[in-house]
PDB file of N, CA and C in Angstrom:
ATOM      1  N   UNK A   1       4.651  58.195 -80.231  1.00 56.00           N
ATOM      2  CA  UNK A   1       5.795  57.419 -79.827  1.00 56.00           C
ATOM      3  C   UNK A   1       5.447  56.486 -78.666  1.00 56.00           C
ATOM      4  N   UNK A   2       4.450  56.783 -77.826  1.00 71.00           N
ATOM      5  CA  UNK A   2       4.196  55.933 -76.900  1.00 71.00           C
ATOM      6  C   UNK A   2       3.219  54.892 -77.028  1.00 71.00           C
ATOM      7  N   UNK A   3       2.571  54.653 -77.797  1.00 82.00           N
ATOM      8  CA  UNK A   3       1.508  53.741 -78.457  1.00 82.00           C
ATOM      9  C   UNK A   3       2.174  52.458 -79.263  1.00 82.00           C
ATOM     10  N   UNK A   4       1.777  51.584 -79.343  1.00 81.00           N
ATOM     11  CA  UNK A   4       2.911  50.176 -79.748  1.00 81.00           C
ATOM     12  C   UNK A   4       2.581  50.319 -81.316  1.00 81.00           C
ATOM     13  N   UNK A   5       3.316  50.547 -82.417  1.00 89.00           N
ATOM     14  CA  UNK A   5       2.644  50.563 -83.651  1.00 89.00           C
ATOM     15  C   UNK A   5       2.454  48.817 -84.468  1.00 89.00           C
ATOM     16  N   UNK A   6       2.570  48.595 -85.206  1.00 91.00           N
ATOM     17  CA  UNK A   6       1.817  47.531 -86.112  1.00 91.00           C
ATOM     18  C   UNK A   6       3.135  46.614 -86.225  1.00 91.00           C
ATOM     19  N   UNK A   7       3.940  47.232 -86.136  1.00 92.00           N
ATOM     20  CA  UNK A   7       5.531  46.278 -86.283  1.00 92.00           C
ATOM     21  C   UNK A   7       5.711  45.919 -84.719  1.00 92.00           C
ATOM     22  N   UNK A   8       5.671  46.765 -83.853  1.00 93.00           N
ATOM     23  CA  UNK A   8       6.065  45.681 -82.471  1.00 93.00           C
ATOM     24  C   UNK A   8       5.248  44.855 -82.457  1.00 93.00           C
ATOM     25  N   UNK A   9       3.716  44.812 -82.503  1.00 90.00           N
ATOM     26  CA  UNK A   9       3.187  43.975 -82.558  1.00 90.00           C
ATOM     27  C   UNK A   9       3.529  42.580 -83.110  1.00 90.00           C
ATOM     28  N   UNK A  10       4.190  42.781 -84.372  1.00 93.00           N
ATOM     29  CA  UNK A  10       4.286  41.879 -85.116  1.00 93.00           C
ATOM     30  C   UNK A  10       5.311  40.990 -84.430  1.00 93.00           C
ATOM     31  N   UNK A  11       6.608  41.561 -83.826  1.00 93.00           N
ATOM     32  CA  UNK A  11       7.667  41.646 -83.226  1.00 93.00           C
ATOM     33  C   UNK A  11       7.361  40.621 -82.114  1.00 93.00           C
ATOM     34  N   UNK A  12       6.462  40.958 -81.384  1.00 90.00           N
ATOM     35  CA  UNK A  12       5.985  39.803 -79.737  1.00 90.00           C
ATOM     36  C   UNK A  12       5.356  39.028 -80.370  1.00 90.00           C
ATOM     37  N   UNK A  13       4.681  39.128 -81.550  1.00 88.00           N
ATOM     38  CA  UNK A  13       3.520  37.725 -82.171  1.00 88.00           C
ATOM     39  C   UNK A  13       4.981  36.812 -82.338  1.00 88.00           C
ATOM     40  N   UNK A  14       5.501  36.776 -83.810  1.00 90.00           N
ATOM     41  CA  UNK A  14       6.654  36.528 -83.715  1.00 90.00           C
ATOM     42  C   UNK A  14       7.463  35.268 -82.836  1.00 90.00           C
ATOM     43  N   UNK A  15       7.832  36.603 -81.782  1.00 90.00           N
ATOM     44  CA  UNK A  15       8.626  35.952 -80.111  1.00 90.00           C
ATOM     45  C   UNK A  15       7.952  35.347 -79.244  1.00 90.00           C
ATOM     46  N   UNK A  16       6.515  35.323 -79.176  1.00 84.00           N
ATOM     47  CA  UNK A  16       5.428  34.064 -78.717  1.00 84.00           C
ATOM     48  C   UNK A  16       5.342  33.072 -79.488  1.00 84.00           C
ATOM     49  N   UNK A  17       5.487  33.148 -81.038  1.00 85.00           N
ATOM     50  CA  UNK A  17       5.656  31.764 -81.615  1.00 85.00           C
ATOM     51  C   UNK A  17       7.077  31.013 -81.564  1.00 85.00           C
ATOM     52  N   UNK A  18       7.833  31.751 -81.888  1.00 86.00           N
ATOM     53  CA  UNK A  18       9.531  31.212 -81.550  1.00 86.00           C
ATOM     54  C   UNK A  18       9.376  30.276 -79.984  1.00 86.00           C
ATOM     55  N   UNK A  19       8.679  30.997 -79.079  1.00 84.00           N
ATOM     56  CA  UNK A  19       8.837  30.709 -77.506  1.00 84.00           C
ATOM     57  C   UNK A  19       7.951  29.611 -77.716  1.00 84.00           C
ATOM     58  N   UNK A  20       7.160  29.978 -77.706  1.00 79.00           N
ATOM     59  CA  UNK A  20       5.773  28.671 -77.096  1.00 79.00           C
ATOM     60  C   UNK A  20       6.041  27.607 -78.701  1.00 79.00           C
ATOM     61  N   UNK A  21       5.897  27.909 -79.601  1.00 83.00           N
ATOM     62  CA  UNK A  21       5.328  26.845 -80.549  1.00 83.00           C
ATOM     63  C   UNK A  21       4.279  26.941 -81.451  1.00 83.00           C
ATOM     64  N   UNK A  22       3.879  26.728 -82.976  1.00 80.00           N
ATOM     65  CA  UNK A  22       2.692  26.977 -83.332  1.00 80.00           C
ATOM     66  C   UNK A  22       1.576  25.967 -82.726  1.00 80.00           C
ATOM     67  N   UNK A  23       2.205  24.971 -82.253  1.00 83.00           N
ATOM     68  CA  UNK A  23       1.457  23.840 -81.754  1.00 83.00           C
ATOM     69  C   UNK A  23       0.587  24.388 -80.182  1.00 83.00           C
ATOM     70  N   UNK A  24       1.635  24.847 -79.376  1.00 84.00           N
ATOM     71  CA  UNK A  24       1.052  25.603 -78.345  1.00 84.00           C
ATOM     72  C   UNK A  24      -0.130  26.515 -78.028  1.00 84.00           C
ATOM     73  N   UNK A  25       0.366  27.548 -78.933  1.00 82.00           N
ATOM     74  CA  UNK A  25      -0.642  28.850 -78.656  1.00 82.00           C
ATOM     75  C   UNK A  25      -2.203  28.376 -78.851  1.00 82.00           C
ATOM     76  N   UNK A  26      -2.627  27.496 -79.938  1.00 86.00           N
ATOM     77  CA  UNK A  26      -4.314  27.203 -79.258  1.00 86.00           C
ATOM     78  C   UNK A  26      -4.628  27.099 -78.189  1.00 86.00           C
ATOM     79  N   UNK A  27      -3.487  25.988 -77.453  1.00 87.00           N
ATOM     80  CA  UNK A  27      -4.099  25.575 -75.969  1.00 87.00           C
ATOM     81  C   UNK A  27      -3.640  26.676 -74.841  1.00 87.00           C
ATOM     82  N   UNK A  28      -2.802  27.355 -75.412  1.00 84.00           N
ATOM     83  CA  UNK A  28      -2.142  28.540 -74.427  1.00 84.00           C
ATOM     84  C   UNK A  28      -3.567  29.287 -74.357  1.00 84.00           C
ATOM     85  N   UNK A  29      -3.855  29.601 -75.392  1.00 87.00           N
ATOM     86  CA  UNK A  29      -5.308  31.424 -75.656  1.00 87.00           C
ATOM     87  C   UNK A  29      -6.443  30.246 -74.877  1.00 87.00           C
ATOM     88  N   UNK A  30      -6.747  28.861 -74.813  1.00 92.00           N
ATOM     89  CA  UNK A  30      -7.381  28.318 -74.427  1.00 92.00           C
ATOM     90  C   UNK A  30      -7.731  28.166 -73.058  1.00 92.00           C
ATOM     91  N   UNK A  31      -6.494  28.246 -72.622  1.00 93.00           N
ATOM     92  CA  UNK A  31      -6.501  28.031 -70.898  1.00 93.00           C
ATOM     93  C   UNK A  31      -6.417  29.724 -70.285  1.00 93.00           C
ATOM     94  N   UNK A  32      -5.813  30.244 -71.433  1.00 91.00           N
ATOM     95  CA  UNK A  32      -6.100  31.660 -70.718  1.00 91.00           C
ATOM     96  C   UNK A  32      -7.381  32.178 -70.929  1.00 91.00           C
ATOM     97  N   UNK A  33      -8.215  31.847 -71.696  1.00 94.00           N
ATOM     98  CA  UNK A  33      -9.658  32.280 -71.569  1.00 94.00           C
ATOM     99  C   UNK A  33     -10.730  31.824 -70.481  1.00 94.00           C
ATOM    100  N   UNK A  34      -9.899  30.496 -70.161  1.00 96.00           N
ATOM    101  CA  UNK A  34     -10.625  29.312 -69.412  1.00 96.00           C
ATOM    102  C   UNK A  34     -10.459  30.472 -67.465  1.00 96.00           C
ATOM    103  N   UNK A  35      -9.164  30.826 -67.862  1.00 96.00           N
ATOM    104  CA  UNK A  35      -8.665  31.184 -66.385  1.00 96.00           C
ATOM    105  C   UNK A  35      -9.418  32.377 -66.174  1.00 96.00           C
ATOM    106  N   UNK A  36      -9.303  33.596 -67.027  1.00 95.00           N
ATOM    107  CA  UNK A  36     -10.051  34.837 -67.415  1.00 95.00           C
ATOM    108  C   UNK A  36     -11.879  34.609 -67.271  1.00 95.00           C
ATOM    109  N   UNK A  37     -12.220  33.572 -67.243  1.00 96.00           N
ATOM    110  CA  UNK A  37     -13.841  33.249 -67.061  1.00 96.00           C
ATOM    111  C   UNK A  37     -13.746  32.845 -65.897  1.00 96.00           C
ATOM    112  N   UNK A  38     -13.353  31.905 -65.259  1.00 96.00           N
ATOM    113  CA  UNK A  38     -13.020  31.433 -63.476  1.00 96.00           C
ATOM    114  C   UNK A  38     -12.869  33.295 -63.001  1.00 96.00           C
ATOM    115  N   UNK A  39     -12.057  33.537 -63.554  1.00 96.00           N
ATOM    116  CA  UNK A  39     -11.349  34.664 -62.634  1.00 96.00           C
ATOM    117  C   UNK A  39     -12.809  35.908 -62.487  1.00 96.00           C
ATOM    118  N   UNK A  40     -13.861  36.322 -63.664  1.00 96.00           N
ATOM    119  CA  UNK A  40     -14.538  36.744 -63.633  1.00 96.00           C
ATOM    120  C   UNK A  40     -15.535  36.441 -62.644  1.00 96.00           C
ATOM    121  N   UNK A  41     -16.004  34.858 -62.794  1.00 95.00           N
ATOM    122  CA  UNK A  41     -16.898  34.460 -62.019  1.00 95.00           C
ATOM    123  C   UNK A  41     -16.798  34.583 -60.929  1.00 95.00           C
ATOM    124  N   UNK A  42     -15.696  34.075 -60.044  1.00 95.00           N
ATOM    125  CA  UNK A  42     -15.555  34.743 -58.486  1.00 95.00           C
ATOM    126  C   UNK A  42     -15.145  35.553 -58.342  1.00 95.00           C
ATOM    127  N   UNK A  43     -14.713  36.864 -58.700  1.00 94.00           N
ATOM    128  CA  UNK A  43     -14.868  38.786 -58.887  1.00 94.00           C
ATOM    129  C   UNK A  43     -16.596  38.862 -58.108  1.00 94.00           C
ATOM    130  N   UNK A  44     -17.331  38.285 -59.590  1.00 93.00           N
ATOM    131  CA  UNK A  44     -19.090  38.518 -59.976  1.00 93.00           C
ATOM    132  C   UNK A  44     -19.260  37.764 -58.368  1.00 93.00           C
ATOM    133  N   UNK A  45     -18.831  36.666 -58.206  1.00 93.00           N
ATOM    134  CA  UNK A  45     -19.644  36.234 -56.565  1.00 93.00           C
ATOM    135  C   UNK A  45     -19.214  37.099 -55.283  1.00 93.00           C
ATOM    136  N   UNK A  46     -18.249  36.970 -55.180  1.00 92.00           N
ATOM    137  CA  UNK A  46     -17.317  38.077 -53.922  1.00 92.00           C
ATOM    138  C   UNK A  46     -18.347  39.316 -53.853  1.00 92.00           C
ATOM    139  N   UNK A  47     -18.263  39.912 -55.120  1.00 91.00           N
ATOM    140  CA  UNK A  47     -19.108  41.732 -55.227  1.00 91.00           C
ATOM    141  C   UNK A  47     -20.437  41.045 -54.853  1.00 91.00           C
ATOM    142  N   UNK A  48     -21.482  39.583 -54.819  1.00 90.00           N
ATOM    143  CA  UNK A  48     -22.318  39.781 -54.511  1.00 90.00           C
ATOM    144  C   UNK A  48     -22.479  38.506 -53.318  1.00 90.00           C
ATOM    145  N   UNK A  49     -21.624  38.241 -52.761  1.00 87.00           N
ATOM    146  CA  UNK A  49     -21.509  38.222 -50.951  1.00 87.00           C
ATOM    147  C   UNK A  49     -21.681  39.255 -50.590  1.00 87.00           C
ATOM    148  N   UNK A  50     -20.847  40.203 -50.883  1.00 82.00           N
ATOM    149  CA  UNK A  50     -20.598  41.559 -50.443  1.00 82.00           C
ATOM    150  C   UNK A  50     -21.661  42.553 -50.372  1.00 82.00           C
ATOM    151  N   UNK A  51     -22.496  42.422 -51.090  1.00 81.00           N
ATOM    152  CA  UNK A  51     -23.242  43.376 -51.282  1.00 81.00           C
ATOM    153  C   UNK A  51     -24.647  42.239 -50.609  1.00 81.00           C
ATOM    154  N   UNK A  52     -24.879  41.189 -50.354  1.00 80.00           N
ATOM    155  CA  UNK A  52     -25.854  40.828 -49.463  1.00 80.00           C
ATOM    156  C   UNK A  52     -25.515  41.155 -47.908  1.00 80.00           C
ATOM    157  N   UNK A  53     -24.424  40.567 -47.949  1.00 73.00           N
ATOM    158  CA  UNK A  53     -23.732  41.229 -46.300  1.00 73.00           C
ATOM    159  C   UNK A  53     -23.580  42.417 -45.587  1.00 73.00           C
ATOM    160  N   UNK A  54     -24.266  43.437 -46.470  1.00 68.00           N
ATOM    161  CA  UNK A  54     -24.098  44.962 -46.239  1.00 68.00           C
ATOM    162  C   UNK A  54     -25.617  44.718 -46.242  1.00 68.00           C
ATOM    163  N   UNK A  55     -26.484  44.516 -47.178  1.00 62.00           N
ATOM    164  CA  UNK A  55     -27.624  44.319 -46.701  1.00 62.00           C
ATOM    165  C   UNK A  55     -28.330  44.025 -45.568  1.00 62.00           C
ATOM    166  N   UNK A  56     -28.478  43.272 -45.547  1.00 58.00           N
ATOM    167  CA  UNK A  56     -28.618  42.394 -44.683  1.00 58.00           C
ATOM    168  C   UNK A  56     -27.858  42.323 -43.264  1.00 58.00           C
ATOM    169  N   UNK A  57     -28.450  43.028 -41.926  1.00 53.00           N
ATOM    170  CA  UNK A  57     -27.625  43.195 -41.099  1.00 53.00           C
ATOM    171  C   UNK A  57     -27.404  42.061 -40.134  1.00 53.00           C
ATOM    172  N   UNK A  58     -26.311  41.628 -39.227  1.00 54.00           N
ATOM    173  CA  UNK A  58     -26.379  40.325 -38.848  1.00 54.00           C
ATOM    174  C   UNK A  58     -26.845  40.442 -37.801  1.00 54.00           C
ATOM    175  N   UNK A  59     -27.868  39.602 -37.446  1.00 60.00           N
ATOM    176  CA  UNK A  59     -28.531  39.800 -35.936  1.00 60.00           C
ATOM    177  C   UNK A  59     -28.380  38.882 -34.562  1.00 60.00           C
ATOM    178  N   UNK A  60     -27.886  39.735 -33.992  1.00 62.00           N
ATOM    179  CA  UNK A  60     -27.098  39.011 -32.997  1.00 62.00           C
ATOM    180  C   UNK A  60     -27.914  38.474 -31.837  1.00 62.00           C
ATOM    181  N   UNK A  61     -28.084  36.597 -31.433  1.00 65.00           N
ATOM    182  CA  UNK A  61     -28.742  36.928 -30.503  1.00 65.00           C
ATOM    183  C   UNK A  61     -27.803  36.964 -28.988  1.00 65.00           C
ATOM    184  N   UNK A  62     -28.462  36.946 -28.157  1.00 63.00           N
ATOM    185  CA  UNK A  62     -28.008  37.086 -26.718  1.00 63.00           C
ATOM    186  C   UNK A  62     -27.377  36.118 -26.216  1.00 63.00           C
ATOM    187  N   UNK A  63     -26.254  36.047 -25.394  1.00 64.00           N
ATOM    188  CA  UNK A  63     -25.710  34.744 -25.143  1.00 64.00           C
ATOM    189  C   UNK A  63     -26.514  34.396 -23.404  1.00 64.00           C
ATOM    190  N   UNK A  64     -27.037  32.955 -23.558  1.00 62.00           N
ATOM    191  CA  UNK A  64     -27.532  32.749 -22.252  1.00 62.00           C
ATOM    192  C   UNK A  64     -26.766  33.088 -21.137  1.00 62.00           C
ATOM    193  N   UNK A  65     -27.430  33.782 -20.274  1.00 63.00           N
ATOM    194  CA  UNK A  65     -26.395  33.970 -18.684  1.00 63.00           C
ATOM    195  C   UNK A  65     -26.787  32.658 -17.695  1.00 63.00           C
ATOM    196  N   UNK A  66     -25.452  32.129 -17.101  1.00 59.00           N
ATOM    197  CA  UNK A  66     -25.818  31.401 -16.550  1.00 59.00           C
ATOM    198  C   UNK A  66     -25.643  31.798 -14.803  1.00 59.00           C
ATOM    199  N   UNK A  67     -26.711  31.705 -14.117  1.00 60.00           N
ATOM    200  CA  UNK A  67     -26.531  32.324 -12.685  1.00 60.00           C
ATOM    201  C   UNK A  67     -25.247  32.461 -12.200  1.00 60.00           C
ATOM    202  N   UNK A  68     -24.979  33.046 -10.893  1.00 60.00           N
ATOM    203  CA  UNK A  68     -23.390  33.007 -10.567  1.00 60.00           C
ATOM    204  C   UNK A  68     -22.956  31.782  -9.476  1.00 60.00           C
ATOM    205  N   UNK A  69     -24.276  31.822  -9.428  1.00 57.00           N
ATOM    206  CA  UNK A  69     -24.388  30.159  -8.492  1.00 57.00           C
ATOM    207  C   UNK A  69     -23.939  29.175  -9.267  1.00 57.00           C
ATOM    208  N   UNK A  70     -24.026  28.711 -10.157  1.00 52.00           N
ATOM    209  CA  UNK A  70     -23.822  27.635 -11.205  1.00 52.00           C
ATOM    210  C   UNK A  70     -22.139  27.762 -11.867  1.00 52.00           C
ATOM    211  N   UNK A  71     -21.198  26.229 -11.483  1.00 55.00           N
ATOM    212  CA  UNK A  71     -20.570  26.906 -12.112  1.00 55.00           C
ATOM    213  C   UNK A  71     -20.002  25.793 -13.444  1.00 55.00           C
ATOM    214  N   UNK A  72     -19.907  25.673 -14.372  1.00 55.00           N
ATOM    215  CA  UNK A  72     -19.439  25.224 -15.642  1.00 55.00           C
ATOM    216  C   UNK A  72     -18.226  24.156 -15.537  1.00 55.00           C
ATOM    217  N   UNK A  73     -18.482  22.944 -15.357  1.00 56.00           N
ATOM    218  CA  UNK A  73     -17.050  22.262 -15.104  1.00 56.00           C
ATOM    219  C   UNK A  73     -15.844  22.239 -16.327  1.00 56.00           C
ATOM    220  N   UNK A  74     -15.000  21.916 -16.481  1.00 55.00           N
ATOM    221  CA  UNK A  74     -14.176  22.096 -17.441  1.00 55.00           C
ATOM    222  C   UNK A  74     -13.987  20.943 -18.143  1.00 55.00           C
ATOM    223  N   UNK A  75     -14.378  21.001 -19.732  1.00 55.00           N
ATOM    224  CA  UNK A  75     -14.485  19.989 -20.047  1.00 55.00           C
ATOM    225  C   UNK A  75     -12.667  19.448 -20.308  1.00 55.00           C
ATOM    226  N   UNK A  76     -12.369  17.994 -21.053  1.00 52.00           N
ATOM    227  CA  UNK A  76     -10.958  17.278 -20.923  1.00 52.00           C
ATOM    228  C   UNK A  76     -10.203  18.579 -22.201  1.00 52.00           C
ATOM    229  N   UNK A  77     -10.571  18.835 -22.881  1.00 53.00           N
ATOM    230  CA  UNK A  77     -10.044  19.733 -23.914  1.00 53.00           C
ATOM    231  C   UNK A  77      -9.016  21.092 -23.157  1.00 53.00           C
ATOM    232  N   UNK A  78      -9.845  21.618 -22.161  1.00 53.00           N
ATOM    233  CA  UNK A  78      -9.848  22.779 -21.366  1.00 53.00           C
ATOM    234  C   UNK A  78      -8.641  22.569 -20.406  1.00 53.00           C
ATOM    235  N   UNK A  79      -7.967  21.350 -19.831  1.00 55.00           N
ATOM    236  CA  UNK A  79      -7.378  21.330 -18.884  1.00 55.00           C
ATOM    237  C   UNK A  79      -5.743  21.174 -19.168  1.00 55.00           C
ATOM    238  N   UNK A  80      -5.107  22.017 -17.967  1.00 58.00           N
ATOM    239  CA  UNK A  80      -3.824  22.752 -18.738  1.00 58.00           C
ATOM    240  C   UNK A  80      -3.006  21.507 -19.370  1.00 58.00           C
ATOM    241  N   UNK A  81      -2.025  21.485 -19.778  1.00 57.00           N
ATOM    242  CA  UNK A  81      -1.229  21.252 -20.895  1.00 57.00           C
ATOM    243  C   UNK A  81       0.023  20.898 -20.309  1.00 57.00           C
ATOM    244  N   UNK A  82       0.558  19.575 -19.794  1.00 64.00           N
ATOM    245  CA  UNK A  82       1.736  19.344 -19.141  1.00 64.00           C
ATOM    246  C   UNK A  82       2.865  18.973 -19.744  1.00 64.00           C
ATOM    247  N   UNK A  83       4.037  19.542 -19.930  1.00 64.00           N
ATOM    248  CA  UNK A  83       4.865  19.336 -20.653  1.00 64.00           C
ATOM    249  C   UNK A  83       5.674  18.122 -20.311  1.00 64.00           C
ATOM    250  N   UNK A  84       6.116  17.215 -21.408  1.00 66.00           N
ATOM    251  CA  UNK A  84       6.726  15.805 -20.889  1.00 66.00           C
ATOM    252  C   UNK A  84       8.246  16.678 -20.567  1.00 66.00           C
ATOM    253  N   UNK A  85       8.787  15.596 -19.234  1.00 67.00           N
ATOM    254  CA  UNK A  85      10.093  15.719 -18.955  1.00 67.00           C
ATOM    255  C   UNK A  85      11.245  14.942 -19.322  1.00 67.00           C
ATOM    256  N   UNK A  86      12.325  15.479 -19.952  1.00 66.00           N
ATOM    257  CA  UNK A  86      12.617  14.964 -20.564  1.00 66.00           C
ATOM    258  C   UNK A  86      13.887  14.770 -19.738  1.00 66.00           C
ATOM    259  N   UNK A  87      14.449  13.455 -20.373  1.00 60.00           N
ATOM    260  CA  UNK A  87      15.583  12.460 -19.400  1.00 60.00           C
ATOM    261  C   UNK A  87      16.749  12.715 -19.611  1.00 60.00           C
TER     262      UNK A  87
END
């Protein structure tokens, strides 16, 4: 009883042609195969980012110290943020 037998089947074939069109469904199974291969291919790349990035450990280098004598001026980006006043 829980398994779809040979008549529902027939039943949604059917109600996909009523819906979409006989004209449709080529390009429908078309683009869904198209999407189903995209969709595989970056699955297949992700699992192997993933698995180089576990490899491969990231090696960190050292950030230069700069004496405490020295000190870093602030570049125009850095300087605070004045709000206009408004009239």
């Amino acid at each position: 009883m829980g398994s779809l037998s040979i008549w529902h089947w027939l039943i949604i074939a059917v109600v996909f042609v009523m819906f979409f069109g006989a004209k449709r469904m080529p390009d429908a199974a078309r683009s869904l195969g198209r999407s189903l291969r995209i969709f595989k291919s970056e699955v297949s790349q992700m699992q192997n980012e993933g698995a180089s990035s576990t490899t491969t450990a990231p090696t960190q280098q050292p950030t230069p110290q700069l004496p405490s004598a020295q000190q870093v001026a602030p570049s125009a980006t850095e300087q605070p943020h004045t709000e206009p006043k408004s009239v």
